[in-house]
Coordinates of C-alpha atoms (C1' of nucleotides) in Angstrom, one line a residue:
Chain U
M627 CA -31.2 34.8 -0.2
S628 CA -27.6 33.6 -0.9
R629 CA -25.9 33.6 -3.6
W630 CA -26.0 30.0 -4.7
E631 CA -28.4 26.5 -3.6
P632 CA -26.9 25.0 -1.0
D633 CA -24.8 21.7 -1.0
A634 CA -23.6 21.7 -4.1
P635 CA -22.0 18.5 -3.6
G636 CA -24.8 16.7 -3.3
R637 CA -26.8 17.6 -6.1
L638 CA -23.7 16.9 -8.0
Q639 CA -23.2 13.6 -6.5
L640 CA -27.6 12.6 -6.9
A641 CA -27.2 13.9 -10.2
A642 CA -23.9 11.1 -11.2
F643 CA -25.8 7.9 -9.8
E644 CA -28.8 9.5 -11.3
L645 CA -27.6 10.2 -15.1
Y646 CA -25.6 6.8 -14.7
T647 CA -28.1 4.1 -14.2
E648 CA -30.2 5.8 -16.6
R649 CA -28.2 6.4 -19.8
G650 CA -25.4 4.2 -18.7
Y651 CA -21.7 5.4 -16.7
D652 CA -19.8 6.3 -20.2
Q653 CA -23.2 7.9 -22.3
T654 CA -22.6 10.1 -19.3
T655 CA -20.6 14.1 -19.5
V656 CA -20.0 15.8 -16.6
A657 CA -21.2 18.6 -18.0
E658 CA -24.0 17.0 -18.4
I659 CA -23.8 15.8 -14.2
A660 CA -23.2 19.4 -13.6
A661 CA -26.4 20.6 -15.9
R662 CA -28.5 18.4 -13.5
A663 CA -27.1 19.9 -11.0
G664 CA -27.2 23.0 -11.5
L665 CA -24.0 24.3 -11.9
T666 CA -20.8 23.8 -14.3
E667 CA -17.5 21.6 -15.5
R668 CA -15.6 22.9 -13.4
T669 CA -17.1 23.0 -10.6
F670 CA -17.3 19.5 -10.9
F671 CA -13.9 18.6 -10.3
R672 CA -13.0 21.0 -7.4
H673 CA -15.8 18.3 -5.0
F674 CA -15.4 15.0 -6.6
A675 CA -11.6 14.7 -8.3
D676 CA -12.5 13.0 -11.5
K677 CA -15.8 11.2 -12.5
R678 CA -15.9 7.7 -10.9
E679 CA -14.7 9.3 -7.9
V680 CA -18.1 10.5 -7.1
L681 CA -19.6 7.5 -6.4
F682 CA -17.2 6.4 -3.2
N683 CA -18.1 9.2 -0.8
G684 CA -19.0 7.5 2.3
G685 CA -15.8 5.7 1.7
D686 CA -14.1 7.7 4.9
R687 CA -17.0 7.6 7.4
F688 CA -17.0 3.2 5.8
R689 CA -13.2 3.2 6.8
A690 CA -13.3 4.9 10.0
T691 CA -15.9 3.1 11.1
I692 CA -14.7 -0.2 11.0
V693 CA -11.2 1.0 12.4
D694 CA -13.0 2.3 15.6
H695 CA -14.3 -1.2 15.8
V696 CA -11.2 -3.0 15.4
L697 CA -9.4 -0.8 18.0
A698 CA -12.1 -1.1 20.3
V699 CA -12.2 -5.4 20.3
P700 CA -10.6 -6.4 24.3
A701 CA -6.9 -7.1 23.8
S702 CA -8.2 -11.2 24.8
A703 CA -10.0 -11.4 21.1
T704 CA -7.7 -13.2 18.9
T705 CA -6.2 -11.4 15.2
L706 CA -9.4 -12.8 13.2
E707 CA -11.4 -12.7 16.0
V708 CA -10.7 -8.7 15.5
V709 CA -10.8 -8.3 11.9
T710 CA -14.8 -10.2 12.4
A711 CA -15.7 -7.1 14.8
G712 CA -14.6 -4.5 12.8
I713 CA -16.5 -6.6 9.1
Q714 CA -19.8 -6.5 11.6
A715 CA -19.7 -3.0 12.8
A716 CA -19.5 -2.0 9.2
G717 CA -22.7 -3.6 8.3
S718 CA -24.0 -0.4 10.8
V719 CA -23.3 2.0 8.2
F720 CA -24.7 0.6 5.1
P721 CA -27.7 2.1 3.5
D722 CA -30.8 -0.2 2.7
R723 CA -30.5 -3.8 0.5
D724 CA -31.9 -1.9 -2.6
T725 CA -29.6 1.4 -2.8
I726 CA -26.2 -0.9 -1.9
R727 CA -27.7 -3.7 -5.1
R728 CA -28.2 -0.2 -7.1
R729 CA -25.1 1.0 -6.8
Q730 CA -23.1 -3.1 -6.9
A731 CA -24.9 -3.2 -9.9
L732 CA -23.4 0.3 -11.4
L733 CA -20.2 -0.4 -10.2
H734 CA -20.4 -4.5 -12.3
A735 CA -21.2 -3.4 -15.1
N736 CA -18.8 -0.9 -15.7
P737 CA -14.8 -1.8 -15.1
E738 CA -13.3 1.8 -13.8
L739 CA -16.3 1.7 -11.5
Q740 CA -14.9 -1.7 -10.3
E741 CA -11.1 -0.7 -10.7
R742 CA -11.5 2.3 -8.2
E743 CA -13.6 0.2 -5.9
L744 CA -10.7 -2.4 -5.4
S745 CA -9.0 0.2 -4.9
K746 CA -11.0 1.6 -2.5
L747 CA -10.6 -1.6 -0.9
A748 CA -7.4 -2.1 -1.2
T749 CA -7.1 1.5 0.6
L750 CA -9.4 -0.4 3.3
A751 CA -6.9 -3.2 3.7
T752 CA -4.1 -1.0 4.8
S753 CA -5.7 1.1 7.3
I754 CA -7.4 -2.0 9.3
S755 CA -3.8 -2.8 9.0
Q756 CA -2.5 -0.3 10.5
A757 CA -5.0 -0.7 13.3
L758 CA -4.4 -4.6 13.8
R759 CA -0.6 -3.5 14.2
D760 CA -1.6 -0.3 16.9
R761 CA -2.5 -3.0 18.5
G762 CA 0.1 -5.1 18.4
S763 CA -0.2 -7.5 16.0
P764 CA 2.9 -7.4 13.9
A765 CA 2.8 -6.1 10.4
T766 CA 3.1 -9.7 8.6
T767 CA 0.1 -10.8 10.5
A768 CA -1.8 -7.9 10.4
D769 CA -1.3 -7.7 6.8
L770 CA -2.6 -11.4 6.2
A771 CA -5.0 -10.6 8.2
A772 CA -6.3 -7.5 7.0
E773 CA -5.6 -9.0 3.4
T774 CA -8.6 -11.9 4.2
G775 CA -10.6 -10.0 5.5
V776 CA -11.7 -7.8 3.1
A777 CA -11.6 -10.9 1.1
V778 CA -13.7 -12.1 3.4
M779 CA -16.2 -8.8 3.6
R780 CA -16.4 -8.6 0.2
I781 CA -17.6 -12.4 -0.3
A782 CA -20.1 -11.7 2.6
L783 CA -21.9 -8.2 0.6
T784 CA -22.6 -10.3 -2.7
R785 CA -24.4 -13.7 -0.3
W786 CA -26.2 -10.8 1.9
I787 CA -27.0 -8.8 -1.5
E788 CA -28.8 -11.5 -3.0
D789 CA -29.9 -13.8 -0.3
P790 CA -33.8 -13.8 -0.9
T791 CA -34.3 -14.9 2.3
E792 CA -32.8 -11.2 3.8
R793 CA -31.0 -13.0 6.4
P794 CA -29.0 -9.7 8.7
W795 CA -25.4 -8.8 7.8
R796 CA -24.3 -10.4 11.1
T797 CA -25.2 -13.7 10.1
H798 CA -23.4 -13.3 6.1
V799 CA -20.3 -12.6 8.1
N800 CA -20.7 -15.4 9.9
T801 CA -21.1 -17.6 8.3
T802 CA -18.1 -16.8 5.7
M803 CA -15.4 -16.3 8.1
A804 CA -17.0 -20.2 9.0
E805 CA -16.2 -21.4 5.8
L806 CA -13.0 -19.6 6.1
R807 CA -12.2 -21.4 9.6
Q808 CA -13.2 -24.7 7.7
L809 CA -11.3 -24.1 4.4
T810 CA -7.7 -24.0 6.4
A811 CA -8.5 -26.7 9.0
Chain W
M1287 CA 12.0 -6.0 -47.4
S1288 CA 8.4 -6.1 -45.9
R1289 CA 6.4 -2.5 -45.2
W1290 CA 6.9 -2.3 -41.3
E1291 CA 9.8 -3.1 -39.3
P1292 CA 8.7 -6.5 -37.0
D1293 CA 6.5 -6.2 -33.3
A1294 CA 5.3 -3.5 -33.0
P1295 CA 2.9 -3.9 -29.8
G1296 CA 6.6 -5.0 -28.2
R1297 CA 8.6 -2.3 -29.6
L1298 CA 5.4 -0.1 -28.0
Q1299 CA 5.7 -1.9 -24.3
L1300 CA 9.8 -1.6 -24.3
A1301 CA 9.4 2.1 -24.5
A1302 CA 6.6 2.5 -22.8
F1303 CA 8.2 1.0 -19.6
E1304 CA 11.1 3.3 -20.8
L1305 CA 9.6 6.5 -20.8
Y1306 CA 7.7 5.9 -17.4
T1307 CA 10.9 5.1 -15.8
E1308 CA 12.7 8.6 -17.2
R1309 CA 10.2 10.8 -16.5
G1310 CA 7.0 9.1 -14.2
Y1311 CA 4.0 7.4 -16.4
D1312 CA 2.0 11.3 -16.2
Q1313 CA 5.1 13.2 -17.2
T1314 CA 5.0 10.9 -20.3
T1315 CA 3.1 11.6 -23.2
V1316 CA 1.3 8.0 -25.5
A1317 CA 2.7 10.0 -28.6
E1318 CA 5.8 10.3 -27.5
I1319 CA 6.2 6.5 -26.4
A1320 CA 4.5 5.8 -30.2
A1321 CA 8.0 8.3 -31.4
R1322 CA 10.4 6.1 -29.5
A1323 CA 9.2 2.9 -31.5
G1324 CA 9.2 4.2 -35.2
L1325 CA 4.9 4.0 -34.7
T1326 CA 1.9 6.9 -34.5
E1327 CA -0.3 7.4 -31.3
R1328 CA -3.8 5.8 -32.8
T1329 CA -1.8 2.3 -33.5
F1330 CA -0.3 2.7 -29.8
F1331 CA -3.7 2.5 -29.4
R1332 CA -4.3 -0.3 -32.2
H1333 CA -2.6 -2.4 -29.5
F1334 CA -3.3 -1.7 -26.2
A1335 CA -6.8 -0.2 -24.7
D1336 CA -5.6 2.2 -22.7
K1337 CA -2.1 4.0 -21.8
R1338 CA -1.5 1.4 -18.5
E1339 CA -2.7 -2.4 -20.5
V1340 CA 0.7 -1.0 -21.8
L1341 CA 1.7 -2.8 -18.4
F1342 CA 0.5 -5.5 -18.0
N1343 CA 1.4 -8.2 -21.4
G1344 CA 2.6 -11.6 -20.0
G1345 CA -1.1 -11.4 -17.2
D1346 CA -2.7 -13.7 -19.5
R1347 CA -0.2 -16.3 -19.0
F1348 CA 1.0 -15.6 -16.1
R1349 CA -3.0 -16.7 -15.7
A1350 CA -2.8 -19.3 -17.8
T1351 CA 0.0 -21.4 -15.8
I1352 CA -2.0 -20.7 -12.6
V1353 CA -4.7 -22.5 -13.5
D1354 CA -3.4 -25.0 -14.9
H1355 CA -1.3 -26.1 -12.4
V1356 CA -4.9 -25.4 -10.6
L1357 CA -5.9 -28.8 -12.8
A1358 CA -3.6 -31.0 -12.6
V1359 CA -3.4 -31.3 -9.2
P1360 CA -4.7 -34.6 -7.8
A1361 CA -8.0 -35.2 -6.3
S1362 CA -6.9 -36.2 -3.3
A1363 CA -5.1 -32.6 -2.2
T1364 CA -7.1 -29.9 0.1
T1365 CA -9.1 -27.2 -1.8
L1366 CA -6.2 -24.7 0.0
E1367 CA -3.3 -26.9 -1.0
V1368 CA -4.1 -26.8 -4.1
V1369 CA -4.7 -22.6 -4.4
T1370 CA -1.1 -23.1 -3.0
A1371 CA -0.1 -25.6 -6.3
G1372 CA -1.5 -22.7 -8.2
I1373 CA 0.9 -20.2 -7.2
Q1374 CA 4.1 -22.2 -6.6
A1375 CA 4.1 -22.3 -10.2
A1376 CA 3.1 -18.7 -10.9
G1377 CA 7.1 -18.4 -9.8
S1378 CA 8.7 -19.9 -13.2
V1379 CA 6.9 -17.3 -15.4
F1380 CA 8.4 -13.9 -13.1
P1381 CA 11.3 -12.8 -14.5
D1382 CA 13.8 -11.8 -12.8
R1383 CA 14.1 -9.7 -9.3
D1384 CA 15.2 -6.8 -10.2
T1385 CA 12.6 -6.5 -13.4
I1386 CA 9.6 -6.9 -10.9
R1387 CA 10.6 -5.1 -8.5
R1388 CA 11.4 -1.9 -11.8
R1389 CA 8.0 -2.7 -12.4
Q1390 CA 6.4 -2.6 -9.1
A1391 CA 8.1 0.8 -7.8
L1392 CA 6.3 2.0 -11.0
L1393 CA 3.2 0.2 -9.4
H1394 CA 3.9 1.4 -5.9
A1395 CA 4.3 5.5 -7.6
N1396 CA 1.6 5.6 -9.5
P1397 CA -2.4 5.3 -8.6
E1398 CA -3.8 4.9 -11.8
L1399 CA -1.0 2.2 -12.4
Q1400 CA -1.8 0.7 -9.3
E1401 CA -5.9 0.2 -9.9
R1402 CA -4.9 -2.0 -13.0
E1403 CA -2.9 -3.7 -10.9
L1404 CA -5.5 -4.2 -8.4
S1405 CA -7.4 -5.0 -11.6
K1406 CA -6.3 -7.8 -13.1
L1407 CA -5.3 -9.3 -9.3
A1408 CA -9.4 -9.4 -9.3
T1409 CA -9.8 -11.2 -12.9
L1410 CA -7.1 -13.9 -11.5
A1411 CA -8.8 -14.5 -8.7
T1412 CA -11.6 -14.9 -11.2
S1413 CA -9.5 -17.3 -13.2
I1414 CA -8.7 -19.7 -9.9
S1415 CA -11.9 -19.9 -8.6
Q1416 CA -13.4 -20.5 -11.5
A1417 CA -10.6 -23.9 -11.7
L1418 CA -11.7 -24.4 -8.7
R1419 CA -15.1 -24.8 -9.1
D1420 CA -13.4 -26.7 -12.5
R1421 CA -12.6 -29.2 -10.2
G1422 CA -15.5 -29.5 -8.2
S1423 CA -15.6 -27.2 -5.3
P1424 CA -18.5 -25.5 -4.4
A1425 CA -19.4 -22.4 -5.3
T1426 CA -18.8 -20.5 -2.3
T1427 CA -15.3 -21.9 -0.7
A1428 CA -13.7 -21.4 -4.0
D1429 CA -14.7 -18.1 -4.0
L1430 CA -12.7 -17.9 -0.5
A1431 CA -10.4 -20.6 -1.6
A1432 CA -9.2 -18.3 -5.0
E1433 CA -9.6 -14.5 -2.9
T1434 CA -7.6 -15.5 0.0
G1435 CA -4.6 -17.1 -2.5
V1436 CA -4.3 -14.7 -4.5
A1437 CA -3.9 -12.4 -0.7
V1438 CA -1.1 -13.9 -0.1
M1439 CA 0.2 -14.0 -3.3
R1440 CA 0.3 -10.3 -2.9
I1441 CA 2.3 -10.1 0.7
A1442 CA 5.1 -13.3 -0.5
L1443 CA 4.8 -11.4 -3.8
T1444 CA 6.6 -8.2 -1.7
R1445 CA 8.5 -10.1 0.7
W1446 CA 10.8 -12.0 -1.9
I1447 CA 11.0 -8.6 -3.5
E1448 CA 12.2 -7.1 -0.5
D1449 CA 13.7 -10.7 1.4
P1450 CA 18.1 -9.3 1.2
T1451 CA 18.5 -13.2 1.1
E1452 CA 16.8 -13.8 -1.7
R1453 CA 15.3 -17.1 -0.4
P1454 CA 13.3 -18.5 -3.3
W1455 CA 10.0 -17.4 -4.3
R1456 CA 8.7 -21.3 -2.7
T1457 CA 10.7 -20.3 0.3
H1458 CA 7.6 -17.0 0.2
V1459 CA 4.3 -19.0 0.2
N1460 CA 5.0 -21.9 2.4
T1461 CA 5.5 -19.0 4.8
T1462 CA 2.9 -17.0 4.1
M1463 CA 0.4 -19.8 3.8
A1464 CA 1.8 -21.5 6.8
E1465 CA 0.9 -17.7 8.2
L1466 CA -2.1 -17.2 7.8
R1467 CA -3.3 -20.8 8.9
Q1468 CA -2.1 -19.6 12.4
L1469 CA -4.3 -17.6 11.9
T1470 CA -7.5 -18.8 11.6
A1471 CA -6.5 -21.7 14.3
Chain T
dA1053 C1' -17.5 51.2 5.3
dC1054 C1' -14.1 48.2 3.8
dG1055 C1' -10.7 44.7 2.7
dG1056 C1' -11.0 39.5 2.4
dT1057 C1' -12.0 34.7 2.0
dC1058 C1' -15.0 31.6 -0.3
dA1059 C1' -17.6 29.3 -3.8
dC1060 C1' -18.6 29.4 -8.0
dG1061 C1' -18.4 30.8 -13.3
dA1062 C1' -15.5 31.8 -18.1
dC1063 C1' -12.1 29.9 -20.5
dA1064 C1' -8.1 28.1 -22.8
dG1065 C1' -6.0 25.0 -23.4
dC1066 C1' -3.4 19.3 -22.9
dA1067 C1' -4.2 15.2 -23.8
dA1068 C1' -6.3 10.3 -23.6
dC1069 C1' -9.3 8.0 -27.2
dT1070 C1' -12.4 6.8 -30.9
dG1071 C1' -14.2 6.8 -36.4
dA1072 C1' -13.4 7.2 -40.7
dC1073 C1' -10.6 6.7 -44.5
dA1074 C1' -6.6 6.5 -47.2
dT1075 C1' -1.9 3.4 -47.9
dC1076 C1' 1.1 0.4 -50.2
dG1077 C1' 3.2 -3.9 -49.8
dT1078 C1' 1.7 -8.9 -48.9
dA1079 C1' -1.3 -13.5 -49.7
dT1080 C1' -4.7 -14.9 -52.2
dT1081 C1' -7.0 -16.3 -56.4
dG1082 C1' -8.4 -17.5 -60.4
Chain K
dC849 C1' 0.5 -14.2 -64.1
dA850 C1' -3.0 -10.0 -63.1
dA851 C1' -6.4 -8.9 -60.1
dT852 C1' -7.6 -8.8 -56.1
dA853 C1' -9.0 -9.2 -51.5
dC854 C1' -6.4 -8.1 -46.6
dG855 C1' -3.3 -6.3 -43.2
dA856 C1' -1.1 -3.6 -40.5
dT857 C1' -0.7 1.3 -40.1
dG858 C1' -0.8 6.4 -40.9
dT859 C1' -3.7 11.2 -41.3
dC860 C1' -7.1 14.6 -39.7
dA861 C1' -10.6 15.2 -37.4
dG862 C1' -13.7 14.6 -33.6
dT863 C1' -15.6 13.9 -28.2
dT864 C1' -14.3 14.2 -23.6
dG865 C1' -11.8 14.6 -19.0
dC866 C1' -9.5 17.1 -15.8
dT867 C1' -6.6 21.6 -15.2
dG868 C1' -4.4 26.6 -14.9
dT869 C1' -6.1 30.9 -14.8
dC870 C1' -8.6 35.3 -13.6
dG871 C1' -12.6 37.6 -13.0
dT872 C1' -17.0 37.8 -9.7
dG873 C1' -19.7 39.0 -6.3
dA874 C1' -22.3 37.5 -1.9
dC875 C1' -20.7 36.7 3.1
dC876 C1' -17.8 37.8 7.6
dG877 C1' -14.5 39.8 10.9
dT878 C1' -13.1 44.6 12.4

DNA sequence: ACGGTCACGACAGCAACTGACATCGTATTG
DNA sequence: CAATACGATGTCAGTTGCTGTCGTGACCGT
């Protein structure tokens, strides 16, 4: 019999998500999250840097997936095609629509959480830009392509979530990219 | 003789900017800022929502300038031209290069401040998108154009700041926009 | 068996932020 | 002109996010 129950971070994540949705983010204290997970407040901060970070855990895997796919595209592709491929790949790590919907609703209701989300997307853009440079793109092009790519991803995500006909991720990415091309034509 | 020295918010802003640059953001307490401004901590929070907000005061005017110019462009222009015009106009409310450089250095050194900056840029994008819709653009196009426009602005700003030959704002906006067009060609 | 490590608890403390109430020049009103 | 309302600030107490420090006990390798 081990001294502690396993997977403390996972329990904390679950407890936090539940409490944030039940009572709201501001109305939840870290002590309450820890209590529900059977832990102490101090332990929460050993696993997560702050009260928001507990909601952004898959971020690293998400970023890695996109970067990997960006690096895997044949050299013959255009920069924008490369970015598109990376964003397409992001769909493979999405959980089901409803989980994302609930998550987005949470973020939408709390400015602090939105800020953190934007911050994560910004570092994602930086990673994509770096990957593009590793492929040989000039720095300026890489930055611009990464930023617009993330913008496209955000918009496509909103549409994907709200689409009543539940068309696949791929479709919404392509549609949004097509609009981007038309915009600059 | 009035009861208090005038322009409490201005004094707080100045004190905050000085202390943030002198000692660093984390090493500065709100009580210290208030003390330098000849006020109390409580009064600081009456003028600014939090410790970061004191650095983002011109934001409303900035946004208003861009939106006004977006709305003023003749209807014959393309969506991207409209956005470009708005971003060009942003240059008129910039202070001198060195002030912005110091400001950007401050933001760059503090993740919390970066998050707030991203948040401000996101609401800027929302405002631009709304202005585009008011001009008659479809919602989807407006969102995309606004997001990419802000991305272009960010990149152009970095280049403008770092440009050793000190070419004008307009030049960097045009250059970056041209790259965007080339990217999607 | 023994020492080290690792994950956690316990406790103290700082600083960001908030609510309630007091203060007193200044504008307003009768 | 006097009474009164108002508006910006001070004062104080309290909550909460977050950190440093130290202790504890199960596990692991030697």
